[in-house]
DNA sequence: CAAAAATAATAGTTTTACTATCATAGTATA
DNA sequence: TATACTATGATAGTAAAACTATTATTTTTG
């Protein structure tokens, strides 16, 4: 992204991990290879035992970083949204025109992910695929309320609220800025998924990205076209 | 719903089950109690063994109806969308004005579920909660493409396409009728979920339903207000 | 009433998702 | 340089999940 950002670290709630995976080589290996493995075999089939075998490490060592694979998924999605948030703040901070700001924000949130060499143990493109396919499993659980109280989803919530504030700045009379913000976030992932697996349920495709659909929808909804 | 419909049966792809659960008392018990149990303990903790214990039946007997709990979930969500589709067709069939028709359709798809005595072994209110919290797990899998080819999701797809057709009838110049239709379906579930678990991520609440948010969004997007 | 079909009971397998204990290698510090 | 601390690895073990297989019993129905 920028050389200036070489020292940036995405900061994640300590309750999500037992030991900070950024603090050691093994920790980074756990993160980088879990991303590749979840993408390859899916979250359901993914286990710490398989991951251990792949990175030449021990199952029990992985358990010293994350309590279970659910928390690892929460960690990965939090990292992803922290990374997107960083790009969003960086790109929109200097824009004063509310419409321009919102447009830029939507572009950042919805555009196809490109690799970012700032964080070299994380493949953002593959992580983006995991977020599309697996991230909703991190909150569609029986434990969601407790985990939400513990702050597991704070980065995601902050992202939605940033978008919501930008929407309200554009149209202060609109009654549903937060719902529209959460819909942009979720619909973007959903349209990406549909384009890859249910092409008859979307008008999006490789040359007609979800980004354009959502920007159009937001512009119309907020009376600007 | 109506006495006329007493003989109606929601028809579901035979590949989803091994033996039609509508064909026996045990089958109906499996369906009705699995709905209650998944709602109660969540899909992850739900097992055929626990269900067997609850209905005083044997684990192995349940396996003669459904290969595994994943297929049972596909069955339940298909049934739900088949039921919604039925109500949708029934309610919109006689409406000739395109806008009126679309509005009615959105109302049916998004409104809070009420119990329907037509199908007395299924509690539609509880099933609705399962669809909100668990249904995306039925397609966010590694097997989705194969299962889609086998027709596991045909009812859901038909629903989205009915909505899409109605959207196109209202505004034939709009470029994203199918994406808007799938977004209505998904955003409705998502907003319902947020209102119950992440109130800071939505403007919806008990007296401000997702239905109103979505209808407003669709009207604006299709230039009608 | 007999045959067929459905269900129940029992047992067994493999894998998952852990927990516990002990060994060892590397690093820091006195 | 000894030692102590920490991280990781190796091994073992458990309970439950997710099945499969076989046999017994009950229920249905022709």
Short mmCIF file of C-alpha atoms (C1' of nucleotides) in Angstrom, two decimals:
data_model
loop_
_atom_site.label_atom_id
_atom_site.label_comp_id
_atom_site.label_asym_id
_atom_site.label_seq_id
_atom_site.Cartn_x
_atom_site.Cartn_y
_atom_site.Cartn_z
CA UNK A 1 0.00 0.00 0.00
CA UNK A 2 2.62 2.52 1.05
CA UNK A 3 6.04 2.38 2.59
CA UNK A 4 4.85 4.63 5.39
CA UNK A 5 2.63 1.79 6.57
CA UNK A 6 5.34 -0.73 7.08
CA UNK A 7 5.11 -0.37 10.82
CA UNK A 8 1.33 -0.58 10.93
CA UNK A 9 -0.23 -3.42 12.84
CA UNK A 10 -3.91 -4.25 12.74
CA UNK A 11 -4.91 -4.27 16.38
CA UNK A 12 -7.28 -7.01 17.45
CA UNK A 13 -9.13 -7.57 20.72
CA UNK A 14 -6.94 -9.66 23.04
CA UNK A 15 -9.82 -11.85 24.10
CA UNK A 16 -9.93 -13.42 20.65
CA UNK A 17 -6.57 -15.15 21.03
CA UNK A 18 -4.62 -16.79 23.85
CA UNK A 19 -1.27 -15.65 22.53
CA UNK A 20 -0.78 -12.95 19.91
CA UNK A 21 -0.03 -14.74 16.63
CA UNK A 22 1.87 -11.67 15.43
CA UNK A 23 4.37 -12.20 18.23
CA UNK A 24 6.16 -15.24 16.80
CA UNK A 25 7.09 -17.08 13.66
CA UNK A 26 4.82 -19.96 14.53
CA UNK A 27 1.94 -17.55 15.15
CA UNK A 28 2.38 -15.98 11.73
CA UNK A 29 2.60 -19.40 10.14
CA UNK A 30 -0.66 -20.40 11.82
CA UNK A 31 -2.38 -17.34 10.43
CA UNK A 32 -0.96 -17.49 6.91
CA UNK A 33 -1.48 -21.21 6.42
CA UNK A 34 -4.91 -21.31 8.03
CA UNK A 35 -6.01 -18.78 5.43
CA UNK A 36 -4.76 -20.97 2.60
CA UNK A 37 -6.16 -24.14 4.11
CA UNK A 38 -9.64 -22.79 4.93
CA UNK A 39 -9.83 -21.48 1.37
CA UNK A 40 -8.77 -24.86 0.04
CA UNK A 41 -10.89 -27.31 2.05
CA UNK A 42 -13.53 -25.06 3.64
CA UNK A 43 -14.04 -24.10 7.28
CA UNK A 44 -16.01 -27.22 8.22
CA UNK A 45 -13.29 -29.64 7.12
CA UNK A 46 -10.49 -27.49 8.51
CA UNK A 47 -8.94 -28.74 11.78
CA UNK A 48 -5.94 -27.75 13.90
CA UNK A 49 -4.54 -31.24 13.42
CA UNK A 50 -4.50 -30.84 9.64
CA UNK A 51 -3.04 -27.36 9.96
CA UNK A 52 -0.32 -28.67 12.27
CA UNK A 53 0.60 -31.36 9.77
CA UNK A 54 0.80 -28.80 6.99
CA UNK A 55 3.07 -26.36 8.81
CA UNK A 56 5.16 -29.11 10.41
CA UNK A 57 3.99 -28.17 13.85
CA UNK A 58 1.99 -29.72 16.62
CA UNK A 59 -1.75 -29.55 17.16
CA UNK A 60 -1.20 -28.68 20.82
CA UNK A 61 1.05 -25.77 19.88
CA UNK A 62 -1.73 -24.25 17.78
CA UNK A 63 -4.10 -24.57 20.71
CA UNK A 64 -1.75 -22.28 22.64
CA UNK A 65 -2.58 -19.46 20.20
CA UNK A 66 -6.29 -20.00 19.65
CA UNK A 67 -8.82 -21.77 21.86
CA UNK A 68 -10.54 -23.28 18.84
CA UNK A 69 -11.07 -22.80 15.12
CA UNK A 70 -14.07 -20.56 15.69
CA UNK A 71 -11.90 -17.98 17.44
CA UNK A 72 -9.35 -18.24 14.66
CA UNK A 73 -12.11 -17.40 12.19
CA UNK A 74 -13.16 -14.42 14.32
CA UNK A 75 -9.52 -13.34 14.33
CA UNK A 76 -9.15 -13.63 10.56
CA UNK A 77 -12.35 -11.71 9.78
CA UNK A 78 -11.46 -9.04 12.34
CA UNK A 79 -8.06 -8.67 10.75
CA UNK A 80 -9.67 -8.36 7.33
CA UNK A 81 -12.09 -5.64 8.39
CA UNK A 82 -9.33 -3.88 10.28
CA UNK A 83 -7.32 -3.85 7.09
CA UNK A 84 -10.26 -2.54 5.04
CA UNK A 85 -10.98 0.06 7.71
CA UNK A 86 -7.39 1.23 7.53
CA UNK A 87 -7.60 1.67 3.77
CA UNK A 88 -10.96 3.39 4.14
CA UNK A 89 -9.80 5.95 6.68
CA UNK A 90 -6.62 6.56 4.72
CA UNK A 91 -8.48 7.13 1.45
CA UNK A 92 -11.40 9.21 2.72
CA UNK A 93 -9.83 11.28 5.48
CA UNK A 94 -8.85 14.19 3.29
CA UNK A 95 -12.11 14.33 1.30
CA UNK A 96 -14.45 17.04 2.51
CA UNK A 97 -17.28 16.72 0.02
CA UNK A 98 -19.76 14.28 1.62
CA UNK A 99 -20.82 12.62 -1.62
CA UNK A 100 -17.30 12.19 -2.82
CA UNK A 101 -16.35 10.77 0.57
CA UNK A 102 -19.20 8.25 0.57
CA UNK A 103 -18.47 7.18 -3.00
CA UNK A 104 -14.85 6.60 -2.15
CA UNK A 105 -15.81 4.63 0.95
CA UNK A 106 -18.15 2.37 -1.01
CA UNK A 107 -15.48 1.87 -3.60
CA UNK A 108 -12.98 0.76 -0.94
CA UNK A 109 -15.42 -1.57 0.78
CA UNK A 110 -16.72 -3.21 -2.38
CA UNK A 111 -13.90 -3.27 -4.84
CA UNK A 112 -12.14 -6.48 -5.79
CA UNK A 113 -9.28 -7.11 -3.42
CA UNK A 114 -5.72 -6.66 -4.52
CA UNK A 115 -2.68 -8.02 -2.79
CA UNK A 116 -1.09 -5.75 -0.23
CA UNK A 117 2.60 -6.24 0.40
CA UNK A 118 2.51 -4.33 3.68
CA UNK A 119 1.56 -7.46 5.60
CA UNK A 120 3.61 -10.12 4.01
CA UNK A 121 2.43 -13.18 5.90
CA UNK A 122 -1.18 -12.55 4.93
CA UNK A 123 -2.57 -13.11 1.46
CA UNK A 124 -5.36 -10.55 1.31
CA UNK A 125 -6.86 -11.93 -1.90
CA UNK A 126 -7.36 -15.39 -0.41
CA UNK A 127 -8.50 -13.90 2.90
CA UNK A 128 -11.08 -11.90 0.96
CA UNK A 129 -12.47 -15.17 -0.45
CA UNK A 130 -12.73 -16.57 3.07
CA UNK A 131 -14.59 -13.49 4.27
CA UNK A 132 -17.10 -13.95 1.43
CA UNK A 133 -17.69 -17.62 2.10
CA UNK A 134 -17.06 -18.14 5.81
CA UNK A 135 -17.30 -14.90 7.77
CA UNK A 136 -21.02 -15.08 8.50
CA UNK A 137 -20.36 -18.34 10.36
CA UNK A 138 -18.40 -16.28 12.89
CA UNK A 139 -21.56 -14.59 14.17
CA UNK A 140 -24.39 -16.96 13.21
CA UNK A 141 -23.94 -18.92 16.42
CA UNK A 142 -25.60 -19.51 19.76
CA UNK A 143 -22.76 -17.63 21.47
CA UNK A 144 -23.11 -14.42 19.43
CA UNK A 145 -24.56 -12.22 22.18
CA UNK A 146 -21.88 -13.09 24.71
CA UNK A 147 -19.09 -12.71 22.19
CA UNK A 148 -20.51 -9.43 21.00
CA UNK A 149 -20.50 -8.15 24.58
CA UNK A 150 -16.86 -9.22 24.85
CA UNK A 151 -16.05 -7.05 21.86
CA UNK A 152 -15.29 -9.77 19.32
CA UNK A 153 -16.96 -7.86 16.51
CA UNK A 154 -15.96 -4.31 17.36
CA UNK A 155 -13.92 -3.66 14.20
CA UNK A 156 -16.76 -4.73 11.93
CA UNK A 157 -19.20 -2.62 13.91
CA UNK A 158 -16.90 0.39 13.68
CA UNK A 159 -16.73 -0.05 9.90
CA UNK A 160 -20.52 -0.11 9.56
CA UNK A 161 -20.78 2.96 11.75
CA UNK A 162 -18.23 4.85 9.71
CA UNK A 163 -20.29 4.14 6.61
CA UNK A 164 -23.48 5.06 8.41
CA UNK A 165 -22.04 8.43 9.46
CA UNK A 166 -21.02 9.16 5.87
CA UNK A 167 -24.51 8.26 4.65
CA UNK A 168 -26.10 10.56 7.22
CA UNK A 169 -23.73 13.36 6.17
CA UNK A 170 -25.03 13.07 2.62
CA UNK A 171 -28.71 12.92 3.47
CA UNK A 172 -29.61 13.81 7.04
CA UNK A 173 -33.29 13.18 6.41
CA UNK A 174 -32.83 9.56 5.46
CA UNK A 175 -34.32 7.26 8.11
CA UNK A 176 -32.14 4.20 7.65
CA UNK A 177 -28.47 5.19 7.40
CA UNK A 178 -27.22 2.32 9.57
CA UNK A 179 -29.39 -0.30 7.89
CA UNK A 180 -28.20 0.92 4.51
CA UNK A 181 -24.59 0.74 5.70
CA UNK A 182 -24.93 -2.83 7.00
CA UNK A 183 -26.77 -3.77 3.82
CA UNK A 184 -23.92 -2.45 1.65
CA UNK A 185 -21.43 -4.54 3.61
CA UNK A 186 -23.48 -7.72 3.55
CA UNK A 187 -24.92 -7.38 0.04
CA UNK A 188 -21.43 -6.87 -1.34
CA UNK A 189 -20.25 -10.20 0.07
CA UNK A 190 -23.47 -11.88 -1.00
CA UNK A 191 -23.32 -10.62 -4.59
CA UNK A 192 -19.70 -11.75 -4.83
CA UNK A 193 -20.75 -15.19 -3.63
CA UNK A 194 -23.68 -15.37 -6.04
CA UNK A 195 -21.57 -14.35 -9.00
CA UNK A 196 -19.29 -17.33 -8.31
CA UNK A 197 -21.90 -19.94 -7.35
CA UNK A 198 -25.39 -18.80 -8.34
CA UNK A 199 -24.98 -16.72 -11.50
CA UNK A 200 -28.75 -16.82 -12.15
CA UNK A 201 -29.35 -14.93 -8.89
CA UNK A 202 -27.32 -11.86 -9.76
CA UNK A 203 -26.64 -9.45 -12.59
CA UNK A 204 -23.05 -9.16 -11.47
CA UNK A 205 -20.25 -10.86 -13.32
CA UNK A 206 -16.56 -10.37 -13.99
CA UNK A 207 -17.13 -7.20 -15.99
CA UNK A 208 -20.10 -5.93 -13.99
CA UNK A 209 -19.02 -5.84 -10.39
CA UNK A 210 -21.14 -5.67 -7.21
CA UNK A 211 -19.51 -2.31 -6.63
CA UNK A 212 -21.43 -0.70 -9.49
CA UNK A 213 -24.74 -2.26 -8.44
CA UNK A 214 -24.36 -1.03 -4.87
CA UNK A 215 -23.17 2.45 -5.77
CA UNK A 216 -26.14 2.82 -8.09
CA UNK A 217 -28.51 1.63 -5.38
CA UNK A 218 -27.09 3.98 -2.77
CA UNK A 219 -27.17 6.97 -5.11
CA UNK A 220 -30.79 6.36 -5.98
CA UNK A 221 -31.79 5.67 -2.39
CA UNK A 222 -30.18 8.90 -1.22
CA UNK A 223 -31.59 10.93 -4.12
CA UNK A 224 -28.50 11.70 -6.06
CA UNK A 225 -28.44 10.93 -9.77
CA UNK B 1 -54.22 -19.56 5.57
CA UNK B 2 -57.33 -20.84 3.86
CA UNK B 3 -59.42 -23.98 4.05
CA UNK B 4 -58.95 -24.45 0.33
CA UNK B 5 -55.30 -25.13 0.92
CA UNK B 6 -55.74 -28.03 3.28
CA UNK B 7 -54.65 -30.44 0.61
CA UNK B 8 -51.63 -28.42 -0.44
CA UNK B 9 -48.22 -29.99 -0.03
CA UNK B 10 -44.96 -28.10 -0.48
CA UNK B 11 -43.10 -30.17 -3.03
CA UNK B 12 -39.41 -30.65 -2.42
CA UNK B 13 -36.68 -32.16 -4.59
CA UNK B 14 -36.49 -35.90 -3.88
CA UNK B 15 -32.71 -35.86 -3.83
CA UNK B 16 -32.75 -33.91 -0.55
CA UNK B 17 -34.21 -36.80 1.46
CA UNK B 18 -33.90 -40.58 1.46
CA UNK B 19 -37.51 -41.10 2.44
CA UNK B 20 -40.22 -38.46 2.29
CA UNK B 21 -40.75 -37.21 5.85
CA UNK B 22 -44.31 -36.23 4.94
CA UNK B 23 -45.08 -39.92 4.31
CA UNK B 24 -45.14 -41.08 7.93
CA UNK B 25 -45.73 -40.06 11.50
CA UNK B 26 -42.08 -40.50 12.38
CA UNK B 27 -41.06 -38.37 9.39
CA UNK B 28 -43.33 -35.55 10.51
CA UNK B 29 -42.01 -35.83 14.05
CA UNK B 30 -38.46 -35.56 12.74
CA UNK B 31 -39.32 -32.38 10.88
CA UNK B 32 -41.36 -30.72 13.60
CA UNK B 33 -38.99 -31.49 16.45
CA UNK B 34 -35.84 -30.75 14.50
CA UNK B 35 -37.23 -27.25 13.96
CA UNK B 36 -37.78 -26.77 17.68
CA UNK B 37 -34.44 -28.29 18.60
CA UNK B 38 -32.31 -26.36 16.10
CA UNK B 39 -33.99 -23.18 17.30
CA UNK B 40 -33.26 -24.14 20.88
CA UNK B 41 -29.64 -25.31 20.78
CA UNK B 42 -28.42 -24.07 17.38
CA UNK B 43 -27.51 -26.04 14.26
CA UNK B 44 -23.93 -26.79 15.35
CA UNK B 45 -24.95 -28.50 18.60
CA UNK B 46 -27.91 -30.28 17.01
CA UNK B 47 -27.40 -34.02 16.34
CA UNK B 48 -29.59 -36.88 15.18
CA UNK B 49 -28.81 -38.67 18.42
CA UNK B 50 -30.22 -35.83 20.52
CA UNK B 51 -33.23 -35.55 18.23
CA UNK B 52 -33.85 -39.29 18.54
CA UNK B 53 -33.77 -39.04 22.32
CA UNK B 54 -36.23 -36.16 22.27
CA UNK B 55 -38.80 -37.83 20.05
CA UNK B 56 -38.34 -41.24 21.66
CA UNK B 57 -36.97 -42.70 18.49
CA UNK B 58 -33.70 -44.15 17.31
CA UNK B 59 -30.80 -42.33 15.73
CA UNK B 60 -30.60 -44.96 12.97
CA UNK B 61 -34.26 -44.45 12.11
CA UNK B 62 -33.66 -40.74 11.48
CA UNK B 63 -30.78 -41.61 9.18
CA UNK B 64 -33.31 -43.47 6.99
CA UNK B 65 -35.02 -40.14 6.26
CA UNK B 66 -32.04 -37.82 5.90
CA UNK B 67 -28.46 -38.66 5.04
CA UNK B 68 -27.17 -36.08 7.52
CA UNK B 69 -28.16 -32.91 9.33
CA UNK B 70 -26.99 -30.73 6.46
CA UNK B 71 -29.60 -32.24 4.15
CA UNK B 72 -32.22 -31.79 6.83
CA UNK B 73 -31.34 -28.09 6.93
CA UNK B 74 -31.61 -27.88 3.15
CA UNK B 75 -35.00 -29.56 3.44
CA UNK B 76 -36.24 -27.15 6.11
CA UNK B 77 -35.14 -24.02 4.25
CA UNK B 78 -36.58 -25.35 0.99
CA UNK B 79 -39.86 -26.00 2.73
CA UNK B 80 -39.84 -22.48 4.16
CA UNK B 81 -39.23 -20.82 0.81
CA UNK B 82 -41.78 -23.09 -0.83
CA UNK B 83 -44.29 -21.92 1.73
CA UNK B 84 -43.40 -18.25 1.20
CA UNK B 85 -43.55 -18.77 -2.56
CA UNK B 86 -47.00 -20.25 -2.22
CA UNK B 87 -48.22 -17.25 -0.27
CA UNK B 88 -46.53 -14.92 -2.74
CA UNK B 89 -48.14 -16.42 -5.83
CA UNK B 90 -51.50 -16.61 -4.11
CA UNK B 91 -51.38 -12.96 -3.03
CA UNK B 92 -49.96 -11.40 -6.20
CA UNK B 93 -51.53 -13.49 -8.94
CA UNK B 94 -54.59 -11.34 -9.38
CA UNK B 95 -52.79 -7.98 -9.22
CA UNK B 96 -52.22 -6.46 -12.66
CA UNK B 97 -50.61 -3.15 -11.72
CA UNK B 98 -46.84 -3.84 -11.68
CA UNK B 99 -46.05 -1.53 -8.78
CA UNK B 100 -48.84 -2.86 -6.67
CA UNK B 101 -47.73 -6.39 -7.46
CA UNK B 102 -44.11 -5.73 -6.49
CA UNK B 103 -45.11 -4.00 -3.29
CA UNK B 104 -47.30 -6.88 -2.29
CA UNK B 105 -44.51 -9.35 -3.11
CA UNK B 106 -42.00 -7.47 -0.94
CA UNK B 107 -44.54 -7.32 1.82
CA UNK B 108 -45.03 -11.10 1.72
CA UNK B 109 -41.31 -11.84 1.60
CA UNK B 110 -40.32 -9.46 4.37
CA UNK B 111 -43.19 -9.33 6.79
CA UNK B 112 -42.97 -10.90 10.24
CA UNK B 113 -44.09 -14.48 10.07
CA UNK B 114 -47.38 -15.56 11.50
CA UNK B 115 -48.39 -19.08 12.30
CA UNK B 116 -50.16 -20.96 9.53
CA UNK B 117 -52.49 -23.71 10.60
CA UNK B 118 -52.52 -25.29 7.14
CA UNK B 119 -49.45 -27.34 7.91
CA UNK B 120 -49.95 -28.40 11.44
CA UNK B 121 -46.74 -30.27 12.13
CA UNK B 122 -44.64 -27.24 11.19
CA UNK B 123 -44.30 -24.17 13.37
CA UNK B 124 -43.68 -21.46 10.77
CA UNK B 125 -42.70 -18.82 13.32
CA UNK B 126 -39.90 -20.95 14.74
CA UNK B 127 -38.89 -22.11 11.26
CA UNK B 128 -38.63 -18.45 10.27
CA UNK B 129 -36.13 -17.90 13.07
CA UNK B 130 -34.08 -20.84 11.83
CA UNK B 131 -34.06 -19.45 8.30
CA UNK B 132 -32.73 -16.14 9.64
CA UNK B 133 -29.98 -17.70 11.72
CA UNK B 134 -29.06 -20.94 9.96
CA UNK B 135 -30.13 -20.96 6.34
CA UNK B 136 -26.98 -19.44 4.89
CA UNK B 137 -25.06 -22.41 6.29
CA UNK B 138 -26.96 -24.56 3.81
CA UNK B 139 -25.15 -23.02 0.84
CA UNK B 140 -21.91 -21.61 2.30
CA UNK B 141 -20.19 -24.97 1.85
CA UNK B 142 -17.58 -26.64 -0.30
CA UNK B 143 -20.32 -28.79 -1.88
CA UNK B 144 -22.50 -25.89 -3.02
CA UNK B 145 -21.82 -26.18 -6.74
CA UNK B 146 -22.60 -29.88 -6.90
CA UNK B 147 -25.71 -29.51 -4.78
CA UNK B 148 -26.86 -26.55 -6.82
CA UNK B 149 -26.53 -28.67 -9.98
CA UNK B 150 -28.60 -31.37 -8.29
CA UNK B 151 -31.37 -28.82 -7.75
CA UNK B 152 -31.15 -28.48 -3.98
CA UNK B 153 -31.81 -24.76 -4.10
CA UNK B 154 -34.36 -24.57 -6.89
CA UNK B 155 -37.22 -23.21 -4.79
CA UNK B 156 -35.11 -20.35 -3.45
CA UNK B 157 -33.89 -19.56 -6.95
CA UNK B 158 -37.43 -19.56 -8.29
CA UNK B 159 -38.44 -17.10 -5.57
CA UNK B 160 -35.63 -14.71 -6.44
CA UNK B 161 -36.52 -14.94 -10.10
CA UNK B 162 -40.18 -14.22 -9.44
CA UNK B 163 -39.13 -11.06 -7.61
CA UNK B 164 -36.68 -10.18 -10.36
CA UNK B 165 -39.38 -10.46 -13.00
CA UNK B 166 -41.65 -8.17 -11.00
CA UNK B 167 -38.85 -5.63 -10.63
CA UNK B 168 -38.19 -5.69 -14.37
CA UNK B 169 -41.92 -5.21 -15.03
CA UNK B 170 -41.81 -2.02 -13.01
CA UNK B 171 -38.66 -0.58 -14.53
CA UNK B 172 -37.44 -2.29 -17.67
CA UNK B 173 -34.43 0.03 -17.90
CA UNK B 174 -32.99 -0.95 -14.56
CA UNK B 175 -29.75 -2.90 -15.00
CA UNK B 176 -29.79 -5.01 -11.85
CA UNK B 177 -33.24 -6.55 -11.31
CA UNK B 178 -31.91 -9.93 -10.21
CA UNK B 179 -29.25 -8.48 -7.92
CA UNK B 180 -31.87 -6.25 -6.33
CA UNK B 181 -34.16 -9.25 -5.87
CA UNK B 182 -31.47 -11.36 -4.20
CA UNK B 183 -30.47 -8.38 -2.09
CA UNK B 184 -34.04 -7.93 -0.84
CA UNK B 185 -34.18 -11.59 0.18
CA UNK B 186 -30.81 -11.60 1.92
CA UNK B 187 -30.95 -8.11 3.42
CA UNK B 188 -34.33 -8.91 4.95
CA UNK B 189 -32.88 -11.90 6.84
CA UNK B 190 -29.78 -9.92 7.75
CA UNK B 191 -31.68 -6.94 9.14
CA UNK B 192 -33.87 -9.27 11.18
CA UNK B 193 -30.74 -10.86 12.60
CA UNK B 194 -29.13 -7.50 13.36
CA UNK B 195 -32.20 -6.18 15.08
CA UNK B 196 -32.03 -9.14 17.50
CA UNK B 197 -28.26 -9.34 18.01
CA UNK B 198 -26.54 -6.18 16.78
CA UNK B 199 -28.99 -3.33 17.36
CA UNK B 200 -26.27 -0.75 16.70
CA UNK B 201 -25.90 -2.04 13.12
CA UNK B 202 -29.46 -1.37 12.04
CA UNK B 203 -32.22 1.22 12.27
CA UNK B 204 -34.79 -1.56 12.43
CA UNK B 205 -36.52 -2.48 15.66
CA UNK B 206 -39.82 -3.92 16.81
CA UNK B 207 -41.79 -0.91 15.59
CA UNK B 208 -39.66 -0.15 12.56
CA UNK B 209 -39.47 -3.36 10.58
CA UNK B 210 -36.98 -4.36 7.85
CA UNK B 211 -39.99 -4.43 5.54
CA UNK B 212 -40.28 -0.64 5.58
CA UNK B 213 -36.56 -0.10 5.05
CA UNK B 214 -36.49 -2.42 2.06
CA UNK B 215 -39.66 -1.12 0.47
CA UNK B 216 -38.30 2.42 0.76
CA UNK B 217 -34.99 1.34 -0.79
CA UNK B 218 -36.64 -0.45 -3.69
CA UNK B 219 -39.00 2.44 -4.41
CA UNK B 220 -36.14 4.91 -4.51
CA UNK B 221 -33.92 2.63 -6.55
CA UNK B 222 -36.65 2.10 -9.13
CA UNK B 223 -37.59 5.77 -9.20
CA UNK B 224 -40.97 5.72 -7.61
CA UNK B 225 -41.69 8.05 -4.75
"C1'" DC C 1 -52.80 -64.56 9.50
"C1'" DA C 2 -48.45 -64.19 6.90
"C1'" DA C 3 -45.31 -61.46 4.58
"C1'" DA C 4 -43.32 -57.24 4.04
"C1'" DA C 5 -41.98 -52.92 5.63
"C1'" DA C 6 -40.69 -49.86 9.19
"C1'" DT C 7 -38.57 -49.00 13.34
"C1'" DA C 8 -35.62 -50.04 17.43
"C1'" DA C 9 -31.67 -51.88 19.73
"C1'" DT C 10 -27.07 -52.72 19.90
"C1'" DA C 11 -22.50 -52.44 18.63
"C1'" DG C 12 -18.77 -50.78 16.29
"C1'" DT C 13 -15.59 -47.28 13.43
"C1'" DT C 14 -13.37 -43.12 12.37
"C1'" DT C 15 -12.78 -38.42 13.16
"C1'" DT C 16 -13.15 -34.22 15.78
"C1'" DA C 17 -12.16 -31.41 19.38
"C1'" DC C 18 -10.18 -31.10 22.73
"C1'" DT C 19 -6.96 -31.75 27.69
"C1'" DA C 20 -3.00 -33.27 30.19
"C1'" DT C 21 1.61 -34.48 30.93
"C1'" DC C 22 6.27 -34.70 30.03
"C1'" DA C 23 10.40 -33.91 27.15
"C1'" DT C 24 13.47 -30.90 24.85
"C1'" DA C 25 15.45 -26.95 22.53
"C1'" DG C 26 16.51 -22.22 22.56
"C1'" DT C 27 17.03 -17.75 24.99
"C1'" DA C 28 17.76 -14.66 28.76
"C1'" DT C 29 19.80 -13.54 32.82
"C1'" DA C 30 22.66 -13.89 37.37
"C1'" DT D 1 28.85 -20.82 32.43
"C1'" DA D 2 25.08 -22.51 35.00
"C1'" DT D 3 20.33 -22.16 35.44
"C1'" DA D 4 15.94 -20.91 34.77
"C1'" DC D 5 12.43 -19.67 31.96
"C1'" DT D 6 9.64 -20.03 27.81
"C1'" DA D 7 8.21 -22.01 23.59
"C1'" DT D 8 7.40 -25.85 21.14
"C1'" DG D 9 6.95 -30.83 20.35
"C1'" DA D 10 5.66 -35.60 21.31
"C1'" DT D 11 2.64 -38.69 23.17
"C1'" DA D 12 -1.44 -40.23 25.21
"C1'" DG D 13 -5.94 -40.08 26.38
"C1'" DT D 14 -11.22 -38.74 26.53
"C1'" DA D 15 -15.88 -37.67 25.14
"C1'" DA D 16 -18.72 -36.85 21.67
"C1'" DA D 17 -20.02 -36.56 16.68
"C1'" DA D 18 -21.11 -38.67 12.63
"C1'" DC D 19 -21.82 -42.14 10.85
"C1'" DT D 20 -22.46 -47.86 9.20
"C1'" DA D 21 -23.88 -52.54 9.92
"C1'" DT D 22 -26.48 -56.16 11.84
"C1'" DT D 23 -30.12 -58.19 14.08
"C1'" DA D 24 -34.49 -58.02 16.62
"C1'" DT D 25 -39.04 -56.47 17.10
"C1'" DT D 26 -43.15 -54.11 15.96
"C1'" DT D 27 -46.50 -52.37 12.71
"C1'" DT D 28 -48.84 -52.32 8.46
"C1'" DT D 29 -51.29 -54.20 4.84
"C1'" DG D 30 -52.78 -57.60 1.30
#
